[in-house]
Amino acid sequence: MASSVINKVIFILFLCSFSSAQFYSPSDMCEENDAFGTYCPTTCEIADYLNTYQPSVDRDLSSIEKLLDNISNQTKGAQGRVVYMRDSTTQAQKSRSPDLYITKSSSMLDDILRFEKSIVAQEAQIYQLHGMLQSNEKSIVQLKELLLQLQLKCKSPCRDTVEIQPITGKDCQEIANKGGKTSGLYFVKPQKARAPFLVYCEIEGSGSGWTVLQRRRDGSVDFSKNWIQYKEGFGYLSPDDTTEFWLGNEKIHLLSTQSSIPYVLRIELQDWEGKKRYADYATFKLGPEADQYRLTYAYYIGGDAGDAFNGFDFGDDPSDKFYTSHNGMQFSTNDRDNDKYHGNCAQQDGSGWWMNRCHAAHLNGRYYHGGRYTAKDAGKYGFDNGIIWATWHSRWYSLKETTMKIIPINRLHMGGGQQTDIKHFGGLDI
Ligand SMILES: [Ca+2]
């Protein structure tokens, strides 16, 4: 563009320098001018004029040309910059990978989704907590109501309904001898006992006083206990004889070995049809802990429940009777195996008892409501683990109620209950 301007200027100059007279029109040139005066110039004068001014015009032209060149150069530079900038922009656009934008966008979207999920989850949690709060508030209201009721009840003075009789003795028979006439809770202190302890005494109208060692009533006490628990005793003694307990091997040992007059152990049983039966054993004793509370008795006196302590022939093996007898057996618990079996009977049956290999009588067994149970009911080991007296009911029948109690043998005939068996201990009364 700059070169075409220069060419035009040169072309004009050329016309002016070499134009001939025939092209000249005086009327056009007859204008007042300082250089020509008021007269129309001749061709030569114009030429002279032009010659005179040509050098300065040339200089001006040269100057203009330089300016134009300069402008042209600047324009080129600007164009270059424009091109450079355009290229740079393109390059810059190219250098920013589209993947990066997509990745960034995707990442942001993921974040948004995550936040959204988190918000939804938190909302659900808030809803849940709100529900819990409402539920807790309800519970608090209920508890407050209960508290009010209890406060009202507690305004009247509390009464201790457990009555412990004032008479004491070495056993319940001595208490009866001393005038104890009602069954209930008494303190006894056997000869070698360091301190008195509480027992339930069953005192009959005839003056017989039974000391109760064991009670099963309703399955309310778990009899699956360890050595120490069987040693010390567990369960609950109640003045009205409604609760379950094991008096404790140490106490049974102290009671049963204190007197020159031997004790009778009476087993009382009741099944789920309400039938009652019993069995009596003479000279019942429990050895000391050093002998693992070994059970001994002299003989089976009698009773309509049969002599399950002497073992039972289940029909599986001729040795059944021998290996299920209990006289002379030491006591076993889940944590102390004193039985005659390669395994641990007490652990398998979940009880503490004078285990052989293992039992025909098992009064500390698991409580089965309704009586009948199966190997499947018996749990992990599948053995007969109920409350068993095999000479009365099958080993797969668990009894409803049991009692184990002792009395000095000289008082047995005076007992009110089982007169039909008086013949079994005739001559033993003193
Ligand atoms: Ca064993």
Short mmCIF file of C-alpha atoms in Angstrom, two decimals, residues 148-158:
data_model
loop_
_atom_site.label_atom_id
_atom_site.label_comp_id
_atom_site.label_asym_id
_atom_site.label_seq_id
_atom_site.Cartn_x
_atom_site.Cartn_y
_atom_site.Cartn_z
CA LEU A 148 -43.53 -40.65 89.68
CA GLN A 149 -45.30 -43.92 90.35
CA LEU A 150 -42.25 -45.26 92.19
CA GLN A 151 -41.91 -42.07 94.18
CA LEU A 152 -45.51 -42.43 95.24
CA LYS A 153 -44.88 -46.03 96.24
CA CYS A 154 -41.69 -45.14 98.12
CA LYS A 155 -43.55 -42.61 100.20
CA SER A 156 -44.87 -45.50 102.22
CA PRO A 157 -42.06 -47.13 104.25
CA CYS A 158 -40.49 -50.24 102.63
#
